[in-house]
mmCIF file of C-alpha atoms in Angstrom:
data_model
loop_
_atom_site.group_PDB
_atom_site.id
_atom_site.type_symbol
_atom_site.label_atom_id
_atom_site.label_comp_id
_atom_site.label_asym_id
_atom_site.label_seq_id
_atom_site.Cartn_x
_atom_site.Cartn_y
_atom_site.Cartn_z
ATOM 1 C CA MET Q 11 41.066 12.881 4.377
ATOM 2 C CA GLU Q 12 38.039 13.686 6.606
ATOM 3 C CA ASN Q 13 35.547 15.899 5.181
ATOM 4 C CA LEU Q 14 33.851 17.942 8.050
ATOM 5 C CA ASP Q 15 32.105 20.413 6.010
ATOM 6 C CA LEU Q 16 29.332 18.183 4.780
ATOM 7 C CA ASP Q 17 25.493 19.320 5.264
ATOM 8 C CA TRP Q 18 24.738 17.125 8.160
ATOM 9 C CA GLN Q 19 21.605 18.990 9.435
ATOM 10 C CA SER Q 20 17.995 17.591 9.355
ATOM 11 C CA PRO Q 21 15.582 19.873 7.394
ATOM 12 C CA MET Q 22 13.188 19.428 10.275
ATOM 13 C CA THR Q 23 13.115 22.252 12.974
ATOM 14 C CA ARG Q 24 12.416 21.231 16.615
ATOM 15 C CA ASN Q 25 8.957 22.493 16.268
ATOM 16 C CA GLN Q 26 8.398 20.236 13.041
ATOM 17 C CA LEU Q 27 9.755 17.309 14.991
ATOM 18 C CA LYS Q 28 7.373 18.123 17.679
ATOM 19 C CA GLU Q 29 4.545 18.423 15.257
ATOM 20 C CA ARG Q 30 5.343 14.932 13.802
ATOM 21 C CA HIS Q 31 5.789 13.563 17.476
ATOM 22 C CA GLN Q 32 1.949 14.880 18.149
ATOM 23 C CA ILE Q 33 0.665 13.364 14.951
ATOM 24 C CA LEU Q 34 1.976 9.806 16.025
ATOM 25 C CA LYS Q 35 0.653 10.382 19.512
ATOM 26 C CA LYS Q 36 -2.861 11.072 18.153
ATOM 27 C CA ILE Q 37 -2.569 8.133 15.835
ATOM 28 C CA ARG Q 38 -1.652 5.750 18.821
ATOM 29 C CA GLN Q 39 -4.339 7.289 20.743
ATOM 30 C CA PHE Q 40 -7.019 6.733 18.270
ATOM 31 C CA PHE Q 41 -6.254 3.037 18.075
ATOM 32 C CA ASP Q 42 -5.946 2.608 21.689
ATOM 33 C CA ASP Q 43 -9.053 4.124 22.205
ATOM 34 C CA LYS Q 44 -10.725 1.603 19.868
ATOM 35 C CA GLY Q 45 -8.753 -1.306 21.837
ATOM 36 C CA LEU Q 46 -6.303 -2.374 19.047
ATOM 37 C CA ILE Q 47 -2.929 -3.655 20.390
ATOM 38 C CA GLU Q 48 0.214 -2.066 19.025
ATOM 39 C CA VAL Q 49 2.469 -4.976 17.954
ATOM 40 C CA GLU Q 50 5.837 -5.140 16.543
ATOM 41 C CA THR Q 51 6.954 -7.320 13.859
ATOM 42 C CA PRO Q 52 10.402 -7.985 12.162
ATOM 43 C CA ILE Q 53 11.947 -5.985 9.710
ATOM 44 C CA LEU Q 54 14.231 -8.513 8.552
ATOM 45 C CA ALA Q 55 12.019 -11.505 6.907
ATOM 46 C CA GLN Q 56 13.358 -14.831 5.617
ATOM 47 C CA ALA Q 57 11.103 -14.419 2.524
ATOM 48 C CA ALA Q 58 10.202 -11.626 0.376
ATOM 49 C CA VAL Q 59 6.845 -10.803 -1.270
ATOM 50 C CA THR Q 60 6.271 -12.217 -4.692
ATOM 51 C CA ASP Q 61 4.273 -9.194 -6.082
ATOM 52 C CA VAL Q 62 5.771 -8.133 -9.434
ATOM 53 C CA HIS Q 63 5.475 -4.499 -8.865
ATOM 54 C CA LEU Q 64 7.691 -4.706 -5.512
ATOM 55 C CA ASP Q 65 11.406 -5.241 -5.119
ATOM 56 C CA SER Q 66 12.864 -5.836 -1.976
ATOM 57 C CA PHE Q 67 16.394 -4.959 -0.433
ATOM 58 C CA SER Q 68 18.231 -7.832 0.721
ATOM 59 C CA THR Q 69 21.246 -8.903 2.949
ATOM 60 C CA ASP Q 70 23.412 -11.885 4.165
ATOM 61 C CA TYR Q 71 23.400 -12.898 7.528
ATOM 62 C CA PHE Q 72 25.922 -15.640 8.005
ATOM 63 C CA GLY Q 73 25.327 -17.217 4.686
ATOM 64 C CA LYS Q 74 21.771 -16.958 4.641
ATOM 65 C CA LYS Q 75 19.702 -14.399 2.576
ATOM 66 C CA TYR Q 76 17.094 -12.126 4.436
ATOM 67 C CA PHE Q 77 14.839 -9.444 3.158
ATOM 68 C CA LEU Q 78 13.886 -5.902 4.430
ATOM 69 C CA ASN Q 79 10.264 -5.849 4.752
ATOM 70 C CA THR Q 80 8.228 -4.066 2.436
ATOM 71 C CA SER Q 81 5.122 -4.107 4.709
ATOM 72 C CA PRO Q 82 4.586 -5.950 7.895
ATOM 73 C CA GLU Q 83 1.559 -7.540 6.381
ATOM 74 C CA PHE Q 84 2.425 -11.186 6.482
ATOM 75 C CA HIS Q 85 3.740 -11.204 10.017
ATOM 76 C CA MET Q 86 0.659 -9.235 11.083
ATOM 77 C CA LYS Q 87 -1.433 -11.725 9.636
ATOM 78 C CA ARG Q 88 0.530 -14.825 11.128
ATOM 79 C CA LEU Q 89 -0.567 -12.486 14.464
ATOM 80 C CA LEU Q 90 -4.314 -12.561 13.401
ATOM 81 C CA ALA Q 91 -4.074 -16.287 12.692
ATOM 82 C CA GLY Q 92 -2.705 -17.259 16.402
ATOM 83 C CA GLY Q 93 -5.635 -15.241 17.884
ATOM 84 C CA ALA Q 94 -4.177 -11.638 18.399
ATOM 85 C CA GLY Q 95 -7.484 -9.973 17.344
ATOM 86 C CA PRO Q 96 -7.477 -6.064 16.316
ATOM 87 C CA ILE Q 97 -3.857 -5.089 15.880
ATOM 88 C CA TYR Q 98 -1.978 -2.081 14.453
ATOM 89 C CA GLN Q 99 1.427 -1.229 13.769
ATOM 90 C CA ILE Q 100 3.603 1.876 12.928
ATOM 91 C CA CYS Q 101 7.020 0.705 11.694
ATOM 92 C CA LYS Q 102 9.823 1.394 9.030
ATOM 93 C CA CYS Q 103 9.291 -0.461 5.426
ATOM 94 C CA PHE Q 104 11.625 -0.532 2.749
ATOM 95 C CA ARG Q 105 11.003 -0.592 -1.123
ATOM 96 C CA LEU Q 106 13.536 -0.647 -3.922
ATOM 97 C CA GLU Q 107 11.896 2.053 -5.855
ATOM 98 C CA PRO Q 108 13.376 5.229 -7.269
ATOM 99 C CA THR Q 109 12.938 8.505 -4.845
ATOM 100 C CA SER Q 110 10.569 11.140 -5.519
ATOM 101 C CA ARG Q 111 8.461 13.635 -3.372
ATOM 102 C CA LYS Q 112 6.205 10.941 -2.191
ATOM 103 C CA HIS Q 113 8.641 8.000 -1.917
ATOM 104 C CA ASN Q 114 11.775 7.333 0.098
ATOM 105 C CA PRO Q 115 13.144 3.883 -0.163
ATOM 106 C CA GLU Q 116 13.119 3.868 3.735
ATOM 107 C CA PHE Q 117 9.460 5.003 5.000
ATOM 108 C CA THR Q 118 7.206 4.629 7.701
ATOM 109 C CA MET Q 119 3.909 2.681 7.654
ATOM 110 C CA LEU Q 120 0.873 2.515 9.545
ATOM 111 C CA GLU Q 121 -0.741 -0.799 9.214
ATOM 112 C CA TRP Q 122 -3.866 -2.252 10.912
ATOM 113 C CA TYR Q 123 -6.232 -5.337 11.179
ATOM 114 C CA GLN Q 124 -9.983 -5.592 12.146
ATOM 115 C CA PRO Q 125 -11.311 -9.116 12.392
ATOM 116 C CA ASN Q 126 -14.699 -9.617 11.226
ATOM 117 C CA TYR Q 127 -14.970 -6.191 9.643
ATOM 118 C CA THR Q 128 -16.067 -5.677 5.919
ATOM 119 C CA LEU Q 129 -14.126 -3.730 3.604
ATOM 120 C CA GLN Q 130 -16.640 -0.677 3.915
ATOM 121 C CA ARG Q 131 -16.746 -0.833 7.710
ATOM 122 C CA LEU Q 132 -12.889 -0.589 7.593
ATOM 123 C CA LEU Q 133 -13.260 2.607 5.241
ATOM 124 C CA ASP Q 134 -15.488 4.061 7.914
ATOM 125 C CA GLU Q 135 -12.605 3.643 10.433
ATOM 126 C CA VAL Q 136 -10.219 5.188 7.855
ATOM 127 C CA GLU Q 137 -12.596 8.112 7.472
ATOM 128 C CA GLU Q 138 -12.876 8.432 11.179
ATOM 129 C CA LEU Q 139 -8.750 8.717 11.469
ATOM 130 C CA PHE Q 140 -8.777 11.167 8.838
ATOM 131 C CA LYS Q 141 -11.208 13.466 10.332
ATOM 132 C CA VAL Q 142 -8.863 13.487 13.534
ATOM 133 C CA PHE Q 143 -6.500 15.636 11.256
ATOM 134 C CA PHE Q 144 -8.556 17.085 8.391
ATOM 135 C CA ASP Q 145 -11.741 18.973 7.914
ATOM 136 C CA PHE Q 146 -14.365 17.485 5.520
ATOM 137 C CA ASP Q 147 -17.842 16.140 5.507
ATOM 138 C CA LEU Q 148 -17.807 12.722 3.971
ATOM 139 C CA MET Q 149 -15.340 10.444 2.351
ATOM 140 C CA GLU Q 150 -16.284 9.907 -1.111
ATOM 141 C CA ARG Q 151 -16.633 6.226 -2.255
ATOM 142 C CA TYR Q 152 -16.651 5.087 -6.058
ATOM 143 C CA THR Q 153 -16.009 1.824 -7.773
ATOM 144 C CA TYR Q 154 -12.912 1.562 -9.851
ATOM 145 C CA ASP Q 155 -15.282 0.828 -12.961
ATOM 146 C CA PHE Q 156 -17.072 4.114 -12.278
ATOM 147 C CA ILE Q 157 -14.167 6.246 -11.807
ATOM 148 C CA PHE Q 158 -12.726 5.136 -15.039
ATOM 149 C CA GLN Q 159 -15.792 5.819 -17.148
ATOM 150 C CA LYS Q 160 -16.162 9.104 -15.228
ATOM 151 C CA TYR Q 161 -12.588 10.335 -16.284
ATOM 152 C CA LEU Q 162 -11.883 8.247 -19.318
ATOM 153 C CA GLY Q 163 -15.430 7.157 -20.654
ATOM 154 C CA VAL Q 164 -14.453 3.488 -20.724
ATOM 155 C CA SER Q 165 -14.958 0.524 -18.591
ATOM 156 C CA PRO Q 166 -11.783 -1.199 -17.391
ATOM 157 C CA LEU Q 167 -13.764 -4.279 -16.785
ATOM 158 C CA VAL Q 168 -15.032 -4.355 -20.449
ATOM 159 C CA ALA Q 169 -12.665 -2.515 -22.762
ATOM 160 C CA ASN Q 170 -10.319 -4.973 -24.628
ATOM 161 C CA HIS Q 171 -6.438 -4.771 -24.529
ATOM 162 C CA LYS Q 172 -6.258 -2.881 -27.966
ATOM 163 C CA ASP Q 173 -8.528 -0.122 -27.154
ATOM 164 C CA LEU Q 174 -6.808 0.447 -23.555
ATOM 165 C CA ALA Q 175 -3.547 0.567 -25.361
ATOM 166 C CA GLU Q 176 -4.488 2.845 -28.051
ATOM 167 C CA GLN Q 177 -5.928 5.416 -25.335
ATOM 168 C CA ALA Q 178 -2.569 5.052 -23.278
ATOM 169 C CA LYS Q 179 -0.418 5.461 -26.554
ATOM 170 C CA LYS Q 180 -2.270 8.985 -27.186
ATOM 171 C CA LEU Q 181 -1.475 10.003 -23.513
ATOM 172 C CA GLY Q 182 2.252 9.131 -23.951
ATOM 173 C CA LEU Q 183 2.903 5.548 -22.930
ATOM 174 C CA HIS Q 184 5.090 4.320 -26.017
ATOM 175 C CA ASN Q 185 4.639 0.967 -27.491
ATOM 176 C CA ALA Q 186 1.589 0.601 -25.086
ATOM 177 C CA GLU Q 187 0.281 -2.403 -26.949
ATOM 178 C CA LYS Q 188 3.387 -4.414 -25.756
ATOM 179 C CA PHE Q 189 2.313 -3.842 -22.060
ATOM 180 C CA ASP Q 190 -0.101 -6.144 -20.251
ATOM 181 C CA ARG Q 191 -3.668 -4.971 -19.348
ATOM 182 C CA ASP Q 192 -2.969 -4.058 -15.783
ATOM 183 C CA THR Q 193 0.047 -2.102 -16.767
ATOM 184 C CA ILE Q 194 -1.996 -0.030 -18.960
ATOM 185 C CA LEU Q 195 -4.793 0.440 -16.559
ATOM 186 C CA GLU Q 196 -2.241 1.541 -13.865
ATOM 187 C CA PHE Q 197 -0.844 4.084 -16.669
ATOM 188 C CA LEU Q 198 -4.265 5.366 -17.159
ATOM 189 C CA PHE Q 199 -5.368 5.571 -13.811
ATOM 190 C CA SER Q 200 -2.070 7.386 -12.546
ATOM 191 C CA THR Q 201 -1.932 9.884 -15.470
ATOM 192 C CA CYS Q 202 -5.788 10.799 -16.001
ATOM 193 C CA ILE Q 203 -7.472 10.059 -12.488
ATOM 194 C CA GLU Q 204 -5.253 9.826 -9.564
ATOM 195 C CA PRO Q 205 -4.024 13.611 -9.764
ATOM 196 C CA TYR Q 206 -7.768 14.658 -9.536
ATOM 197 C CA LEU Q 207 -8.841 12.631 -6.718
ATOM 198 C CA GLY Q 208 -9.661 14.135 -3.219
ATOM 199 C CA LYS Q 209 -9.287 17.866 -3.562
ATOM 200 C CA ASP Q 210 -11.745 18.623 -1.038
ATOM 201 C CA ALA Q 211 -12.269 15.424 0.668
ATOM 202 C CA PRO Q 212 -10.700 11.774 1.042
ATOM 203 C CA VAL Q 213 -11.583 9.473 -1.586
ATOM 204 C CA ALA Q 214 -11.819 5.764 -1.591
ATOM 205 C CA ILE Q 215 -11.948 3.538 -4.692
ATOM 206 C CA TYR Q 216 -12.804 0.017 -4.348
ATOM 207 C CA ASN Q 217 -13.666 -3.076 -6.150
ATOM 208 C CA TYR Q 218 -10.538 -2.894 -8.252
ATOM 209 C CA PRO Q 219 -10.116 -5.591 -11.258
ATOM 210 C CA ALA Q 220 -9.735 -9.328 -10.037
ATOM 211 C CA SER Q 221 -6.237 -9.428 -11.843
ATOM 212 C CA GLN Q 222 -5.190 -6.720 -9.213
ATOM 213 C CA ALA Q 223 -6.659 -8.588 -6.192
ATOM 214 C CA ALA Q 224 -3.037 -8.679 -4.791
ATOM 215 C CA LEU Q 225 -4.054 -10.211 -1.433
ATOM 216 C CA ALA Q 226 -7.669 -9.574 -1.416
ATOM 217 C CA GLN Q 227 -10.964 -11.790 -1.885
ATOM 218 C CA ILE Q 228 -12.670 -11.689 -5.095
ATOM 219 C CA THR Q 229 -16.079 -10.283 -4.945
ATOM 220 C CA ALA Q 230 -18.648 -12.836 -4.700
ATOM 221 C CA GLU Q 231 -21.390 -10.571 -6.572
ATOM 222 C CA ASP Q 232 -19.004 -9.663 -9.409
ATOM 223 C CA PRO Q 233 -16.232 -12.160 -9.704
ATOM 224 C CA ARG Q 234 -14.409 -9.466 -12.392
ATOM 225 C CA THR Q 235 -13.495 -7.624 -9.407
ATOM 226 C CA ALA Q 236 -11.838 -8.087 -5.962
ATOM 227 C CA GLN Q 237 -12.484 -6.395 -2.715
ATOM 228 C CA ARG Q 238 -9.431 -4.084 -2.551
ATOM 229 C CA ALA Q 239 -9.747 -0.271 -1.888
ATOM 230 C CA GLU Q 240 -7.365 2.580 -2.107
ATOM 231 C CA VAL Q 241 -7.698 5.978 -0.526
ATOM 232 C CA PHE Q 242 -6.486 9.231 -2.220
ATOM 233 C CA TYR Q 243 -6.484 12.682 -0.849
ATOM 234 C CA LYS Q 244 -5.030 15.927 -2.642
ATOM 235 C CA GLY Q 245 -4.283 13.567 -5.527
ATOM 236 C CA ILE Q 246 -2.087 11.201 -3.589
ATOM 237 C CA GLU Q 247 -2.300 7.591 -2.976
ATOM 238 C CA LEU Q 248 -2.465 7.233 0.895
ATOM 239 C CA ALA Q 249 -3.723 3.923 1.886
ATOM 240 C CA ASN Q 250 -4.262 0.320 0.237
ATOM 241 C CA GLY Q 251 -6.803 -2.115 1.811
ATOM 242 C CA PHE Q 252 -8.210 -5.734 1.294
ATOM 243 C CA TYR Q 253 -11.006 -7.846 2.707
ATOM 244 C CA GLU Q 254 -8.198 -10.365 3.403
ATOM 245 C CA LEU Q 255 -7.979 -13.496 1.297
ATOM 246 C CA THR Q 256 -8.063 -16.322 3.965
ATOM 247 C CA SER Q 257 -7.703 -19.484 1.673
ATOM 248 C CA TRP Q 258 -4.179 -20.880 1.696
ATOM 249 C CA GLU Q 259 -4.706 -22.691 -1.707
ATOM 250 C CA GLN Q 260 -5.925 -19.643 -3.687
ATOM 251 C CA GLN Q 261 -3.036 -17.744 -1.798
ATOM 252 C CA LYS Q 262 -0.384 -20.323 -2.963
ATOM 253 C CA GLN Q 263 -1.743 -20.154 -6.405
ATOM 254 C CA ARG Q 264 -1.353 -16.507 -6.522
ATOM 255 C CA PHE Q 265 2.185 -16.880 -5.299
ATOM 256 C CA GLN Q 266 2.817 -19.439 -8.025
ATOM 257 C CA SER Q 267 1.604 -16.931 -10.754
ATOM 258 C CA ASP Q 268 3.623 -14.192 -9.279
ATOM 259 C CA LEU Q 269 6.689 -15.900 -9.533
ATOM 260 C CA TYR Q 270 5.866 -17.208 -13.471
ATOM 261 C CA GLN Q 271 5.517 -13.416 -14.061
ATOM 262 C CA ARG Q 272 8.541 -12.507 -12.263
ATOM 263 C CA SER Q 273 10.604 -15.111 -14.238
ATOM 264 C CA THR Q 274 9.012 -13.803 -17.583
ATOM 265 C CA ASN Q 275 9.932 -10.505 -16.666
ATOM 266 C CA ASN Q 276 13.573 -11.555 -15.820
ATOM 267 C CA GLN Q 277 12.972 -10.292 -12.229
ATOM 268 C CA GLU Q 278 15.107 -11.850 -9.244
ATOM 269 C CA LYS Q 279 14.109 -15.137 -8.345
ATOM 270 C CA ILE Q 280 12.563 -15.706 -5.050
ATOM 271 C CA GLU Q 281 10.809 -18.029 -2.980
ATOM 272 C CA PHE Q 282 7.254 -17.381 -1.552
ATOM 273 C CA ASP Q 283 6.823 -17.321 2.106
ATOM 274 C CA GLN Q 284 5.989 -20.706 3.394
ATOM 275 C CA LYS Q 285 5.340 -19.688 7.080
ATOM 276 C CA PHE Q 286 2.776 -17.281 6.005
ATOM 277 C CA LEU Q 287 0.800 -20.067 4.166
ATOM 278 C CA ALA Q 288 1.062 -22.154 6.962
ATOM 279 C CA ALA Q 289 -0.897 -19.684 9.171
ATOM 280 C CA LEU Q 290 -3.564 -19.240 6.623
ATOM 281 C CA LYS Q 291 -3.785 -23.273 6.605
ATOM 282 C CA HIS Q 292 -4.178 -22.958 10.228
ATOM 283 C CA GLY Q 293 -6.911 -20.553 9.858
ATOM 284 C CA MET Q 294 -7.069 -16.770 9.830
ATOM 285 C CA PRO Q 295 -10.188 -15.096 10.818
ATOM 286 C CA GLN Q 296 -12.114 -13.094 8.335
ATOM 287 C CA SER Q 297 -10.777 -9.496 8.472
ATOM 288 C CA SER Q 298 -10.092 -6.482 6.707
ATOM 289 C CA GLY Q 299 -6.906 -4.551 6.810
ATOM 290 C CA ILE Q 300 -5.202 -1.605 5.484
ATOM 291 C CA ALA Q 301 -1.527 -0.052 5.152
ATOM 292 C CA LEU Q 302 -1.227 3.844 5.161
ATOM 293 C CA GLY Q 303 1.835 5.811 4.114
ATOM 294 C CA LEU Q 304 2.350 7.852 7.026
ATOM 295 C CA ASP Q 305 5.215 10.228 5.579
ATOM 296 C CA ARG Q 306 2.846 11.100 2.731
ATOM 297 C CA PHE Q 307 -0.135 11.260 5.344
ATOM 298 C CA ILE Q 308 2.088 13.586 7.578
ATOM 299 C CA MET Q 309 3.002 15.518 4.561
ATOM 300 C CA LEU Q 310 -0.619 16.651 4.290
ATOM 301 C CA VAL Q 311 -0.940 17.129 7.593
ATOM 302 C CA MET Q 312 1.749 19.490 8.117
ATOM 303 C CA GLN Q 313 0.873 20.950 4.402
ATOM 304 C CA LYS Q 314 4.210 20.163 2.846
ATOM 305 C CA ASN Q 315 4.943 19.585 -0.580
ATOM 306 C CA SER Q 316 7.470 16.583 -0.419
ATOM 307 C CA ILE Q 317 7.789 13.735 2.301
ATOM 308 C CA ALA Q 318 11.610 14.957 2.699
ATOM 309 C CA GLU Q 319 10.241 18.147 4.486
ATOM 310 C CA VAL Q 320 8.740 15.711 7.146
ATOM 311 C CA MET Q 321 11.489 12.943 7.546
ATOM 312 C CA SER Q 322 14.235 13.672 9.689
ATOM 313 C CA PHE Q 323 16.575 12.319 7.051
ATOM 314 C CA THR Q 324 16.033 10.878 3.453
ATOM 315 C CA VAL Q 325 18.223 8.440 1.805
ATOM 316 C CA GLU Q 326 20.258 11.257 0.346
ATOM 317 C CA SER Q 327 21.244 12.696 3.795
ATOM 318 C CA ALA Q 328 21.349 9.437 5.684
#
């Protein structure tokens, strides 16, 4: 029997919908003024990301498995390799993670790439974008090593696994010694550092450990670190950027390492993206790129406490 008494309304008023629209309009104007091309890439992909920290939604299309994109990254880099030049995109992404005030499994991403930009130059552009919406003097920038030593008194590049595990155990990570080094570092960072970042101005943390490089190049001056940066504001992670890895051989090795780790973790068996590797082999220009969670960003602009307050409908109300 039909139930027509369900709560069908969006939490957003017309004025709030209009405010979100204006924010998106300003973002597009920002990139249009800089000469970037807005692009569209597939939401359904033939391959999933191999990252052990990301799980993808999948669907069947006439007997063939497809994946909802966790990011437009691989397709945008294929465009870069094809000569697209500076590009940006605002699109829906999907990640199989529990809902929270900062996450909905379907969310909106802003991602852009600048050929021939260093990572620090791209962070200058991030700072410029933030100043369109927020009032602050300068975006603070610290290395991952510095911020760990500031808040925890330990170097994540030097401390051994046992010492890090002991510190994590004291902070509530049970059986910490059974977790790998990066999981422990992530726990320490999210527990003791992230909530305190960017109270007055955005903060960029860069030179992450090489083991957390993801798709970033290793830092030539210090091979213990990678040219990866994350941006935080009001204690919330907003963006993740790389000086992009362009070597298809190194990327293939990282994919294979991910697949081995996924197998060890008993995660879903997947194949890595062969077309992305083919694009890198063809040649992608040296570039920096960054992905920014737009719902979180808009939440801060509109001064709300949850992304559910700035989305027309969440997964629970869809």
